[in-house]
Tab-separated table of C-alpha atoms in Angstrom:
chain	number	residue	atom	x	y	z
A	1	MET	CA	153.834	101.674	83.160
A	2	LYS	CA	152.858	104.637	80.990
A	3	TRP	CA	150.945	104.203	77.755
A	4	ASN	CA	149.990	106.342	74.785
A	5	LYS	CA	146.232	106.253	74.471
A	6	PHE	CA	144.507	106.897	71.123
A	7	THR	CA	140.768	107.512	71.139
A	8	LEU	CA	138.623	107.393	68.020
A	9	LYS	CA	135.248	109.123	68.095
A	10	THR	CA	132.684	107.285	65.986
A	11	ARG	CA	129.036	106.197	65.932
A	12	SER	CA	127.868	103.455	68.295
A	13	GLN	CA	125.811	101.847	65.521
A	14	VAL	CA	128.944	101.065	63.501
A	15	GLU	CA	131.436	100.345	66.283
A	16	ASP	CA	131.694	96.644	65.362
A	17	ILE	CA	132.761	97.274	61.773
A	18	VAL	CA	135.088	100.086	62.882
A	19	ILE	CA	136.729	97.759	65.412
A	20	SER	CA	137.207	95.149	62.673
A	21	THR	CA	138.801	97.806	60.479
A	22	LEU	CA	141.155	98.812	63.295
A	23	ALA	CA	142.130	95.168	63.775
A	24	GLU	CA	142.945	94.821	60.075
A	25	ALA	CA	145.153	97.920	60.395
A	26	GLY	CA	147.118	96.286	63.208
A	27	VAL	CA	145.361	97.404	66.392
A	28	GLU	CA	145.512	94.498	68.851
A	29	GLY	CA	142.727	95.416	71.250
A	30	VAL	CA	140.104	98.120	71.670
A	31	GLU	CA	138.448	99.593	74.752
A	32	ILE	CA	134.828	100.594	74.030
A	33	GLU	CA	133.090	103.493	75.754
A	34	ASP	CA	129.507	104.135	74.715
A	35	LYS	CA	126.132	104.715	76.295
A	36	VAL	CA	124.368	101.812	74.635
A	37	PRO	CA	122.374	100.131	77.429
A	38	LEU	CA	123.158	96.512	78.183
A	39	THR	CA	120.467	93.992	77.363
A	40	GLU	CA	119.277	91.663	80.114
A	41	GLU	CA	121.149	88.840	78.375
A	42	ASP	CA	124.342	90.918	78.340
A	43	LYS	CA	124.060	91.478	82.088
A	44	LYS	CA	123.546	87.782	82.760
A	45	GLN	CA	126.513	86.743	80.659
A	46	MET	CA	128.823	89.359	82.191
A	47	PHE	CA	128.295	87.867	85.680
A	48	VAL	CA	129.894	90.871	87.371
A	49	ASP	CA	129.603	92.195	90.901
A	50	ILE	CA	129.548	95.906	90.054
A	51	LEU	CA	127.327	97.154	87.251
A	52	PRO	CA	126.655	100.899	87.497
A	53	GLN	CA	123.714	102.526	85.771
A	54	GLY	CA	124.701	104.620	82.779
A	55	PRO	CA	123.178	107.611	80.995
A	56	GLU	CA	120.943	107.331	77.948
A	57	ASP	CA	122.500	106.378	74.619
A	58	ASP	CA	123.631	109.409	72.595
A	59	GLY	CA	124.757	107.416	69.546
A	60	ILE	CA	128.447	108.182	70.126
A	61	ALA	CA	131.170	105.594	70.760
A	62	TYR	CA	134.766	106.181	71.804
A	63	LEU	CA	137.136	103.408	70.771
A	64	SER	CA	140.518	103.513	72.498
A	65	PHE	CA	143.690	101.542	71.873
A	66	TYR	CA	147.036	101.715	73.621
A	67	LEU	CA	150.720	101.645	72.734
A	68	GLU	CA	153.554	101.441	75.217
A	69	GLU	CA	155.451	104.660	75.749
A	70	GLY	CA	158.317	104.733	73.280
A	71	GLU	CA	156.646	102.296	70.874
A	72	ASP	CA	156.633	103.509	67.265
A	73	LYS	CA	153.188	104.914	66.587
A	74	SER	CA	153.613	106.688	63.243
A	75	ALA	CA	153.233	103.693	60.946
A	76	LEU	CA	150.257	102.280	62.874
A	77	LEU	CA	148.418	105.593	62.957
A	78	GLU	CA	149.006	106.044	59.240
A	79	ARG	CA	147.495	102.608	58.519
A	80	VAL	CA	144.562	103.348	60.821
A	81	LYS	CA	143.792	106.671	59.136
A	82	GLU	CA	144.012	105.166	55.663
A	83	ALA	CA	141.722	102.298	56.642
A	84	LEU	CA	139.163	104.657	58.177
A	85	GLU	CA	139.135	106.869	55.090
A	86	GLU	CA	138.519	103.830	52.921
A	87	LEU	CA	135.716	102.714	55.254
A	88	ARG	CA	134.063	106.136	54.958
A	89	GLY	CA	133.299	105.313	51.338
A	90	PHE	CA	130.907	102.601	52.497
A	91	VAL	CA	129.834	103.491	56.054
A	92	ASP	CA	129.031	106.674	57.938
A	93	ILE	CA	131.544	106.442	60.772
A	94	GLY	CA	130.666	109.854	62.187
A	95	GLU	CA	133.347	112.315	63.228
A	96	GLY	CA	136.191	109.816	62.977
A	97	THR	CA	138.723	111.983	64.808
A	98	ILE	CA	141.583	110.457	66.799
A	99	THR	CA	142.902	112.138	69.933
A	100	GLU	CA	146.088	111.184	71.760
A	101	SER	CA	146.742	111.234	75.494
A	102	GLU	CA	148.981	109.561	78.075
A	103	THR	CA	147.744	107.236	80.768
A	104	GLU	CA	148.989	104.687	83.320
A	105	ASP	CA	147.806	101.191	84.302
A	106	LYS	CA	146.210	102.498	87.474
A	107	ASP	CA	143.955	104.849	85.532
A	108	TRP	CA	141.755	102.031	84.254
A	109	ILE	CA	142.369	99.450	86.966
A	110	ASN	CA	141.182	101.673	89.814
A	111	ASN	CA	138.345	103.671	88.245
A	112	TRP	CA	135.712	101.076	89.259
A	113	LYS	CA	136.379	101.749	92.947
A	114	GLU	CA	133.852	104.574	93.011
A	115	TYR	CA	131.098	101.940	92.642
A	116	PHE	CA	132.200	99.580	95.450
A	117	HIS	CA	131.346	100.546	99.039
A	118	GLN	CA	130.917	98.586	102.270
A	119	PHE	CA	127.743	96.537	102.721
A	120	TYR	CA	126.360	93.617	104.703
A	121	VAL	CA	125.678	90.034	103.715
A	122	ASP	CA	123.358	89.202	106.607
A	123	ASP	CA	125.595	89.879	109.637
A	124	ILE	CA	128.921	89.848	107.736
A	125	LEU	CA	130.335	93.253	106.822
A	126	ILE	CA	132.129	93.354	103.479
A	127	ILE	CA	134.327	96.419	103.248
A	128	PRO	CA	136.781	97.499	100.543
A	129	SER	CA	140.368	97.869	101.642
A	130	TRP	CA	140.286	101.631	101.080
A	131	GLU	CA	137.359	102.309	103.462
A	132	GLU	CA	137.375	102.546	107.257
A	133	VAL	CA	135.347	100.396	109.654
A	134	SER	CA	133.028	102.516	111.803
A	135	GLU	CA	133.072	102.171	115.594
A	136	GLU	CA	129.634	100.539	115.703
A	137	ASP	CA	130.785	97.841	113.245
A	138	LYS	CA	134.056	96.855	114.917
A	139	ASP	CA	132.464	93.962	116.827
A	140	LYS	CA	131.032	92.439	113.621
A	141	MET	CA	132.551	89.757	111.445
A	142	ILE	CA	134.435	91.861	108.902
A	143	ILE	CA	135.881	90.839	105.560
A	144	HIS	CA	138.211	93.374	103.947
A	145	ILE	CA	138.201	92.860	100.192
A	146	ASP	CA	139.931	94.402	97.209
A	147	PRO	CA	139.044	92.516	94.024
A	148	GLY	CA	141.966	94.020	92.105
A	149	THR	CA	141.567	92.754	88.557
A	150	ALA	CA	139.795	89.580	89.693
A	151	PHE	CA	136.042	89.148	90.256
A	152	GLY	CA	134.554	88.752	93.689
A	153	THR	CA	133.434	91.598	95.931
A	154	GLY	CA	130.466	89.833	97.494
A	155	MET	CA	127.966	92.158	95.848
A	156	HIS	CA	126.777	89.588	93.329
A	157	GLU	CA	123.820	87.438	94.388
A	158	THR	CA	125.668	84.211	93.645
A	159	THR	CA	128.546	85.099	95.967
A	160	GLN	CA	126.073	85.881	98.729
A	161	LEU	CA	124.234	82.591	98.188
A	162	CYS	CA	127.521	80.698	98.586
A	163	MET	CA	128.499	82.720	101.652
A	164	ARG	CA	125.232	81.803	103.373
A	165	GLN	CA	125.818	78.114	102.725
A	166	LEU	CA	129.347	78.376	104.084
A	167	LYS	CA	127.929	79.960	107.257
A	168	LYS	CA	125.696	76.904	107.679
A	169	HIS	CA	128.284	74.233	107.091
A	170	VAL	CA	131.834	75.398	107.884
A	171	GLY	CA	133.296	73.955	111.080
A	172	PRO	CA	136.645	74.244	112.883
A	173	ASP	CA	138.208	71.311	111.000
A	174	THR	CA	136.831	72.151	107.551
A	175	GLN	CA	139.127	71.645	104.579
A	176	LEU	CA	137.807	73.841	101.746
A	177	LEU	CA	138.297	73.676	97.989
A	178	ASP	CA	137.349	76.948	96.249
A	179	VAL	CA	137.166	76.558	92.465
A	180	GLY	CA	137.275	79.873	90.609
A	181	THR	CA	138.510	81.648	93.721
A	182	GLY	CA	138.935	85.089	92.094
A	183	SER	CA	139.550	87.591	94.877
A	184	GLY	CA	139.456	84.750	97.406
A	185	ILE	CA	136.332	86.069	99.113
A	186	LEU	CA	134.682	82.669	99.641
A	187	SER	CA	137.860	81.082	101.002
A	188	ILE	CA	138.416	84.069	103.279
A	189	THR	CA	134.808	83.843	104.491
A	190	ALA	CA	135.268	80.155	105.312
A	191	LEU	CA	138.561	80.781	107.098
A	192	LYS	CA	137.023	83.616	109.116
A	193	LEU	CA	134.209	81.232	110.025
A	194	GLY	CA	136.816	78.851	111.434
A	195	ALA	CA	137.796	76.551	108.554
A	196	ALA	CA	141.194	74.937	109.033
A	197	HIS	CA	142.558	75.373	105.508
A	198	ALA	CA	141.520	76.434	102.000
A	199	VAL	CA	142.826	75.697	98.522
A	200	GLY	CA	141.676	77.964	95.698
A	201	THR	CA	142.030	77.374	91.971
A	202	ASP	CA	141.544	79.858	89.155
A	203	LEU	CA	142.331	80.244	85.466
A	204	ASP	CA	143.282	83.921	85.799
A	205	PRO	CA	146.813	84.617	87.095
A	206	CYS	CA	145.461	87.884	88.553
A	207	ALA	CA	143.582	85.773	91.111
A	208	LEU	CA	146.840	84.722	92.743
A	209	SER	CA	147.948	88.227	93.692
A	210	ALA	CA	144.400	89.372	94.492
A	211	ALA	CA	143.711	86.462	96.838
A	212	VAL	CA	147.096	86.691	98.555
A	213	GLU	CA	146.695	90.425	99.155
A	214	ASN	CA	143.190	89.925	100.543
A	215	MET	CA	144.431	87.177	102.859
A	216	GLU	CA	147.080	89.518	104.230
A	217	THR	CA	144.575	92.352	104.645
A	218	ASN	CA	142.329	90.021	106.656
A	219	GLY	CA	145.167	88.778	108.839
A	220	ILE	CA	145.044	85.234	107.480
A	221	PRO	CA	148.416	83.445	107.686
A	222	LYS	CA	149.672	82.257	104.317
A	223	GLU	CA	149.847	78.643	105.503
A	224	ARG	CA	146.035	78.567	105.847
A	225	MET	CA	145.327	79.163	102.150
A	226	GLU	CA	146.934	78.114	98.895
A	227	VAL	CA	146.048	79.383	95.404
A	228	LEU	CA	146.729	77.296	92.288
A	229	ILE	CA	146.490	78.666	88.745
A	230	GLY	CA	145.129	76.242	86.170
A	231	ASN	CA	142.044	74.335	85.052
A	232	ILE	CA	141.002	71.611	87.481
A	233	ILE	CA	138.579	70.211	84.882
A	234	ASP	CA	141.242	68.888	82.524
A	235	ASP	CA	144.711	69.616	83.920
A	236	PRO	CA	146.116	66.547	85.723
A	237	ALA	CA	148.833	68.648	87.364
A	238	VAL	CA	146.217	70.875	89.010
A	239	GLN	CA	144.066	67.882	89.929
A	240	ASP	CA	147.013	66.164	91.608
A	241	ALA	CA	148.133	69.335	93.387
A	242	VAL	CA	144.617	69.832	94.755
A	243	GLY	CA	144.552	66.248	96.033
A	244	TYR	CA	141.874	63.566	96.121
A	245	GLU	CA	139.128	62.820	98.678
A	246	LYS	CA	140.502	65.409	101.104
A	247	TYR	CA	137.919	68.223	101.222
A	248	ASP	CA	134.920	68.585	103.512
A	249	ILE	CA	133.467	71.336	101.316
A	250	ALA	CA	134.020	72.342	97.689
A	251	VAL	CA	132.544	75.641	96.553
A	252	ALA	CA	132.303	76.797	92.951
A	253	ASN	CA	130.733	80.108	91.978
A	254	ILE	CA	130.966	79.813	88.209
A	255	LEU	CA	128.547	79.989	85.283
A	256	ALA	CA	126.426	76.906	84.577
A	257	GLU	CA	128.228	76.165	81.320
A	258	VAL	CA	131.404	75.526	83.335
A	259	LEU	CA	129.703	73.782	86.247
A	260	VAL	CA	128.399	70.946	84.078
A	261	PRO	CA	131.863	69.622	83.081
A	262	LEU	CA	133.351	70.628	86.463
A	263	THR	CA	130.923	68.695	88.664
A	264	PRO	CA	132.093	65.127	87.853
A	265	GLU	CA	135.659	66.178	88.678
A	266	ILE	CA	134.713	67.779	91.995
A	267	GLY	CA	133.465	64.481	93.404
A	268	LYS	CA	136.979	63.022	93.135
A	269	HIS	CA	138.334	65.661	95.487
A	270	LEU	CA	135.604	65.545	98.146
A	271	LYS	CA	135.773	63.272	101.157
A	272	PRO	CA	132.905	60.757	101.425
A	273	GLY	CA	130.065	62.797	102.887
A	274	GLY	CA	131.638	66.068	101.695
A	275	LEU	CA	129.512	68.988	100.507
A	276	TYR	CA	129.470	70.629	97.083
A	277	ILE	CA	128.181	74.222	97.155
A	278	THR	CA	127.729	75.771	93.755
A	279	SER	CA	126.197	78.895	92.285
A	280	GLY	CA	126.530	81.127	89.245
A	281	ILE	CA	123.370	79.412	88.028
A	282	LEU	CA	120.567	81.356	86.384
A	283	ASP	CA	117.137	80.002	87.295
A	284	GLU	CA	116.637	78.822	83.709
A	285	LYS	CA	119.756	76.628	84.092
A	286	GLU	CA	118.754	75.149	87.460
A	287	GLU	CA	117.598	71.803	86.097
A	288	THR	CA	120.661	71.482	83.856
A	289	VAL	CA	123.070	71.858	86.764
A	290	LYS	CA	120.919	69.800	89.119
A	291	ASN	CA	120.916	66.958	86.579
A	292	ALA	CA	124.714	67.207	86.249
A	293	VAL	CA	125.081	67.074	90.038
A	294	GLU	CA	122.885	63.990	90.311
A	295	ALA	CA	124.570	62.332	87.318
A	296	ALA	CA	127.881	62.729	89.167
A	297	GLY	CA	126.453	60.670	92.039
A	298	LEU	CA	125.943	63.589	94.420
A	299	LEU	CA	122.786	63.940	96.497
A	300	VAL	CA	121.078	67.323	96.325
A	301	GLU	CA	120.368	68.582	99.854
A	302	GLU	CA	119.213	72.148	99.338
A	303	ILE	CA	118.444	74.611	96.549
A	304	THR	CA	118.315	78.309	97.434
A	305	HIS	CA	117.472	81.350	95.357
A	306	GLN	CA	118.241	85.056	95.320
A	307	GLY	CA	116.724	87.092	92.530
A	308	GLU	CA	117.140	85.093	89.329
A	309	TRP	CA	120.153	83.171	90.640
A	310	VAL	CA	120.307	79.691	92.161
A	311	CYS	CA	122.620	77.886	94.589
A	312	ILE	CA	122.678	74.074	94.724
A	313	THR	CA	124.157	72.300	97.743
A	314	ALA	CA	124.802	68.576	97.356
A	315	ARG	CA	126.562	65.841	99.316
A	316	LYS	CA	128.898	63.084	98.192
A	317	LYS	CA	127.651	59.648	99.207
A	318	ARG	CA	129.404	57.918	102.083
A	319	GLY	CA	131.016	54.565	101.391
């Protein structure tokens, strides 16, 4: 699909109030491009796999919004310009010029690819779908991955922590539940390690297509993995579709704030003696999640760390 892109040049110090002004004028979403460095807290909350280093802040922000090709733009642009002129009476918005261009979906979906290249997690080679496997790597365990618009390349520490636990515990009969499956990388890892079947759940519909495409790229038959869209924490339909007391391993690589309410639900889906592998936990949240795990009646077996991130592996009691 083609879009008309409108880019407003302003000052980074006032981008918040300018964005609010655009919203009041009828703009339904803004893409921000600036060189303001992320704080450490920003980086933690983003929880992304790929975070390139940027240049120094120059005080300039580019705020872009999009209209579908053929959509009437005259009235909206007139409201935007009037609102910006009124704002100028109170705030220095800088240059304030608006430029127009044409773009397509792929222009912003694919630009991140320049930051994602093949790498190892211990002896597992993670390689994007657009790169070739070298001759010397062809005898390795290889996972081809294309995150699409869903998270999960394997670059993030939490994904690697979960992958290492899966290497320890997955067996040939393993039934896996992967909550927050994203690109499907953890399910695909388990299946490549010999797991019998995987079920992934995710809130983002993009995860369905991303995971299915990655399964196909890795030669995994569709009957070995199923992806469900919905919230297993509070959606009975998802809970029932996932099934109860049927999984040897449940893995959840999600932020701690989600893990706390998720953990009591996970126990219902694990077999007696089943393992719960979870990460996405900053070291400062370790005790919070550990307490939630224990309160759910699970026994903590191992806690591992990488950088400032934590992985907790626990087991459901037998009988």
